[in-house]
C-alpha cells in the first residue's frame, strides 16, 4: 500500500519561499510519477507540476513556470516542491499525489497548509 | 488549457436516490484521460474513476463513469451517507486541469 506523508504547516512572509516534502512508502518510488496540486481555501484544484524520480526531470504548469521547483531524492523516497516569491494568493493546501500527465492521481498525501501573511 | 465545467454546482438528494454528475470539457480529452474524485471535509481527494469509466481499486459498484470526447458523467446508483461530499473531475492529459466541483448534499 502506497503512503505519502507530507511535512507540516508553514507560515511565510510575502516574497519568501517555501519548501514542502512528501515521503513515500510502499511501491517503487523511483519509477512512479509524483505531482503537486494545490487547493486555495474554498476553491478547486490546480496542478502545479510533476516528476518521475528515476528520470529526475520535472515539468511544470505554465502558470507556475519560473517560480516552482520540483525535485526528488531517490535515496530517501522523498519528493519536494519549492515555491518562491510568495504572495497572499499562494495561501493554500498543497498536496503531493502519485500520478502525472498521462496517469490518474491514485494516492494522495494528507496536505500541507501554507499560509502567506505579513 | 482544457477547461472543465461541472454541473450542477450543487445537487440535493436523499440516501438511496440516484445521482448524475456532469463534466464538460472545452476540447476533446486526450485518450479519455478523465478521472473523478470525491472529497469530504478535511480530507484529501479519493480517486473513484479513471479512464472515464474504470473504477479505482476498492470503489464500490454503485459508482460508474461514462462518456468520451468532451462530455462525461459520473453516476452513483444508490446514495450512501458517505457519498454526500464534493466531486471533482480531472483531465490528466498533457497539462492536467480540474473542474470546479459539484457539491452533493442531503
CSV table of C-alpha atoms in Angstrom, one decimal:
chain,number,residue,atom,x,y,z
A,1,UNK,CA,0.0,0.0,0.0
A,2,UNK,CA,1.5,3.3,-1.1
A,3,UNK,CA,1.5,6.1,1.6
A,4,UNK,CA,2.6,9.7,1.1
A,5,UNK,CA,3.4,11.7,4.2
A,6,UNK,CA,3.9,15.4,3.9
A,7,UNK,CA,5.7,17.9,6.1
A,8,UNK,CA,3.9,20.2,8.5
A,9,UNK,CA,2.2,23.5,8.1
A,10,UNK,CA,4.2,26.6,7.2
A,11,UNK,CA,3.7,30.3,7.7
A,12,UNK,CA,5.7,32.5,5.4
A,13,UNK,CA,6.2,36.2,4.7
A,14,UNK,CA,5.4,37.7,1.3
A,15,UNK,CA,8.3,37.5,-1.0
A,16,UNK,CA,9.9,34.5,0.7
A,17,UNK,CA,10.0,30.8,-0.4
A,18,UNK,CA,8.6,27.6,1.0
A,19,UNK,CA,9.7,24.0,0.5
A,20,UNK,CA,7.3,21.1,1.2
A,21,UNK,CA,8.3,17.5,1.4
A,22,UNK,CA,6.5,14.3,0.5
A,23,UNK,CA,7.9,11.0,1.8
A,24,UNK,CA,6.7,7.8,0.1
A,25,UNK,CA,6.5,4.3,1.4
A,26,UNK,CA,5.2,1.2,-0.4
A,27,UNK,CA,5.5,0.7,-4.1
A,28,UNK,CA,8.7,1.6,-6.1
A,29,UNK,CA,9.3,5.3,-5.6
A,30,UNK,CA,11.8,5.8,-8.4
A,31,UNK,CA,9.6,4.7,-11.2
A,32,UNK,CA,6.2,6.2,-10.4
A,33,UNK,CA,5.4,9.9,-11.0
A,34,UNK,CA,4.7,12.4,-8.3
A,35,UNK,CA,2.6,15.5,-8.9
A,36,UNK,CA,2.0,18.6,-6.8
A,37,UNK,CA,-1.5,20.0,-6.6
A,38,UNK,CA,-2.8,22.9,-4.6
A,39,UNK,CA,-6.2,23.9,-3.3
A,40,UNK,CA,-6.8,27.5,-2.2
A,41,UNK,CA,-9.4,28.0,0.7
A,42,UNK,CA,-12.8,27.1,-0.5
A,43,UNK,CA,-11.6,26.7,-4.1
A,44,UNK,CA,-10.9,23.9,-6.6
A,45,UNK,CA,-7.6,22.3,-7.5
A,46,UNK,CA,-4.6,23.5,-9.5
A,47,UNK,CA,-2.0,21.1,-10.9
A,48,UNK,CA,1.5,22.7,-10.4
A,49,UNK,CA,3.8,20.1,-11.9
A,50,UNK,CA,5.2,16.6,-11.7
A,51,UNK,CA,8.3,14.5,-11.7
A,52,UNK,CA,9.4,10.9,-12.3
A,53,UNK,CA,12.2,10.4,-9.8
A,54,UNK,CA,14.2,7.9,-11.9
A,55,UNK,CA,14.4,10.4,-14.7
A,56,UNK,CA,14.9,13.4,-12.4
A,57,UNK,CA,13.4,15.9,-14.8
A,58,UNK,CA,10.3,17.8,-13.7
A,59,UNK,CA,7.7,19.6,-15.8
A,60,UNK,CA,5.5,22.4,-14.7
A,61,UNK,CA,2.2,24.1,-15.4
A,62,UNK,CA,2.7,27.2,-17.4
A,63,UNK,CA,1.2,29.3,-14.6
A,64,UNK,CA,4.0,28.3,-12.2
A,65,UNK,CA,6.9,28.2,-14.6
A,66,UNK,CA,9.9,30.0,-13.1
A,67,UNK,CA,8.5,30.1,-9.6
A,68,UNK,CA,8.2,26.4,-8.7
A,69,UNK,CA,10.9,23.7,-8.5
A,70,UNK,CA,10.0,20.0,-8.0
A,71,UNK,CA,12.8,17.6,-7.1
A,72,UNK,CA,13.1,14.0,-5.8
A,73,UNK,CA,15.6,12.2,-3.7
A,74,UNK,CA,15.6,8.5,-4.5
A,75,UNK,CA,17.8,7.6,-1.5
A,76,UNK,CA,15.1,8.8,0.9
A,77,UNK,CA,12.0,8.2,-1.3
A,78,UNK,CA,11.1,11.9,-0.8
A,79,UNK,CA,9.8,14.4,-3.3
A,80,UNK,CA,10.0,18.2,-2.7
A,81,UNK,CA,8.1,21.2,-4.0
A,82,UNK,CA,9.7,24.7,-3.6
A,83,UNK,CA,7.6,27.8,-4.4
A,84,UNK,CA,9.3,31.2,-4.5
A,85,UNK,CA,8.2,34.9,-4.5
A,86,UNK,CA,5.2,34.0,-2.3
A,87,UNK,CA,2.1,36.3,-2.2
A,88,UNK,CA,-1.1,36.0,-0.2
A,89,UNK,CA,-2.6,34.3,-3.3
A,90,UNK,CA,-0.3,31.3,-2.6
A,91,UNK,CA,-2.1,30.6,0.7
A,92,UNK,CA,-3.4,27.1,0.1
A,93,UNK,CA,-3.3,23.4,0.9
A,94,UNK,CA,-0.6,21.8,-1.1
A,95,UNK,CA,-0.9,18.1,-1.9
A,96,UNK,CA,1.5,15.6,-3.4
A,97,UNK,CA,-0.1,12.7,-5.2
A,98,UNK,CA,1.1,9.7,-7.2
A,99,UNK,CA,0.4,10.3,-10.9
A,100,UNK,CA,1.1,13.0,-13.5
A,101,UNK,CA,0.1,13.9,-17.1
A,102,UNK,CA,-1.0,10.6,-18.6
A,103,UNK,CA,-1.8,8.9,-15.3
A,104,UNK,CA,-4.5,9.4,-12.7
A,105,UNK,CA,-3.8,10.6,-9.2
A,106,UNK,CA,-4.4,7.4,-7.2
A,107,UNK,CA,-2.7,8.1,-3.9
A,108,UNK,CA,-2.6,11.5,-2.1
A,109,UNK,CA,-0.6,12.9,0.8
A,110,UNK,CA,-2.5,14.5,3.7
A,111,UNK,CA,-1.9,18.0,2.5
A,112,UNK,CA,0.3,20.8,3.9
A,113,UNK,CA,-1.2,24.2,4.7
A,114,UNK,CA,1.0,27.1,3.6
A,115,UNK,CA,-0.1,30.5,4.9
A,116,UNK,CA,1.4,33.6,3.4
A,117,UNK,CA,1.0,36.6,5.7
A,118,UNK,CA,2.9,39.7,6.7
B,1,UNK,CA,-5.5,24.6,-21.4
B,2,UNK,CA,-8.6,22.4,-21.3
B,3,UNK,CA,-11.3,24.0,-19.1
B,4,UNK,CA,-13.7,21.5,-17.4
B,5,UNK,CA,-17.2,22.7,-16.4
B,6,UNK,CA,-19.1,20.7,-13.9
B,7,UNK,CA,-22.8,20.7,-13.4
B,8,UNK,CA,-24.8,21.2,-11.4
B,9,UNK,CA,-22.9,23.2,-8.8
B,10,UNK,CA,-25.0,21.7,-6.0
B,11,UNK,CA,-27.1,18.6,-6.1
B,12,UNK,CA,-29.6,18.0,-3.3
B,13,UNK,CA,-30.7,14.4,-2.9
B,14,UNK,CA,-31.5,11.8,-0.3
B,15,UNK,CA,-29.9,8.5,0.7
B,16,UNK,CA,-30.9,5.7,-1.7
B,17,UNK,CA,-31.5,8.0,-4.6
B,18,UNK,CA,-29.5,8.1,-7.9
B,19,UNK,CA,-27.1,10.9,-8.6
B,20,UNK,CA,-25.9,12.1,-12.0
B,21,UNK,CA,-23.0,14.5,-12.2
B,22,UNK,CA,-21.8,16.1,-15.5
B,23,UNK,CA,-18.3,17.2,-16.6
B,24,UNK,CA,-17.9,19.0,-19.9
B,25,UNK,CA,-14.5,19.8,-21.5
B,26,UNK,CA,-13.7,22.8,-23.7
B,27,UNK,CA,-11.9,20.5,-26.1
B,28,UNK,CA,-11.6,16.7,-26.6
B,29,UNK,CA,-9.9,14.9,-23.7
B,30,UNK,CA,-6.8,13.0,-24.9
B,31,UNK,CA,-7.3,9.2,-24.7
B,32,UNK,CA,-10.4,9.8,-22.5
B,33,UNK,CA,-7.9,10.6,-19.7
B,34,UNK,CA,-10.7,11.7,-17.4
B,35,UNK,CA,-10.9,10.9,-13.6
B,36,UNK,CA,-13.4,11.6,-10.9
B,37,UNK,CA,-12.6,12.2,-7.2
B,38,UNK,CA,-14.6,12.5,-4.1
B,39,UNK,CA,-13.5,14.9,-1.3
B,40,UNK,CA,-15.0,15.0,2.2
B,41,UNK,CA,-14.3,17.9,4.6
B,42,UNK,CA,-10.7,18.0,5.9
B,43,UNK,CA,-9.7,15.0,3.7
B,44,UNK,CA,-7.6,14.6,0.6
B,45,UNK,CA,-9.5,13.6,-2.5
B,46,UNK,CA,-10.1,10.0,-3.2
B,47,UNK,CA,-9.9,8.6,-6.7
B,48,UNK,CA,-13.1,7.0,-7.8
B,49,UNK,CA,-13.0,6.6,-11.6
B,50,UNK,CA,-10.2,6.8,-14.2
B,51,UNK,CA,-10.0,6.4,-17.9
B,52,UNK,CA,-13.6,7.8,-17.9
B,53,UNK,CA,-15.1,4.5,-16.9
B,54,UNK,CA,-12.8,2.3,-14.9
B,55,UNK,CA,-13.4,2.1,-11.1
B,56,UNK,CA,-10.4,2.5,-8.9
B,57,UNK,CA,-9.3,-0.2,-6.5
B,58,UNK,CA,-11.8,-0.7,-3.7
B,59,UNK,CA,-14.5,1.6,-5.2
B,60,UNK,CA,-18.0,0.0,-4.9
B,61,UNK,CA,-20.0,-0.9,-8.0
B,62,UNK,CA,-22.6,1.8,-7.3
B,63,UNK,CA,-20.1,4.3,-8.8
B,64,UNK,CA,-20.0,4.3,-12.6
B,65,UNK,CA,-18.4,6.6,-15.2
B,66,UNK,CA,-19.3,7.1,-18.8
B,67,UNK,CA,-18.6,9.4,-21.7
B,68,UNK,CA,-15.9,10.3,-24.2
B,69,UNK,CA,-14.5,13.3,-26.1
B,70,UNK,CA,-15.9,16.3,-24.3
B,71,UNK,CA,-18.9,15.0,-22.3
B,72,UNK,CA,-18.5,12.8,-19.2
B,73,UNK,CA,-20.9,11.6,-16.5
B,74,UNK,CA,-20.4,10.2,-13.0
B,75,UNK,CA,-23.4,8.2,-11.8
B,76,UNK,CA,-24.0,7.0,-8.2
B,77,UNK,CA,-26.8,4.4,-8.3
B,78,UNK,CA,-27.9,4.4,-4.7
B,79,UNK,CA,-26.5,7.1,-2.4
B,80,UNK,CA,-25.0,6.1,0.9
B,81,UNK,CA,-24.4,8.7,3.7
B,82,UNK,CA,-20.7,8.9,3.0
B,83,UNK,CA,-21.4,9.9,-0.6
B,84,UNK,CA,-22.5,13.4,0.4
B,85,UNK,CA,-19.3,15.3,-0.4
B,86,UNK,CA,-17.8,17.3,-3.2
B,87,UNK,CA,-16.9,15.6,-6.5
B,88,UNK,CA,-14.3,16.8,-8.9
B,89,UNK,CA,-13.5,15.7,-12.5
B,90,UNK,CA,-9.9,16.0,-13.8
B,91,UNK,CA,-8.4,15.6,-17.2
B,92,UNK,CA,-4.9,14.2,-17.0
B,93,UNK,CA,-3.6,14.8,-20.5
B,94,UNK,CA,-0.6,17.0,-21.3
B,95,UNK,CA,-1.4,19.7,-18.7
B,96,UNK,CA,-3.8,18.4,-16.1
B,97,UNK,CA,-6.8,20.5,-15.1
B,98,UNK,CA,-9.7,20.1,-12.7
B,99,UNK,CA,-13.4,21.1,-12.8
B,100,UNK,CA,-14.7,23.4,-10.1
B,101,UNK,CA,-16.6,20.7,-8.3
B,102,UNK,CA,-20.2,19.5,-7.6
B,103,UNK,CA,-21.4,19.6,-4.0
B,104,UNK,CA,-23.7,16.6,-3.3
B,105,UNK,CA,-25.8,17.5,-0.3
B,106,UNK,CA,-28.7,15.9,1.6
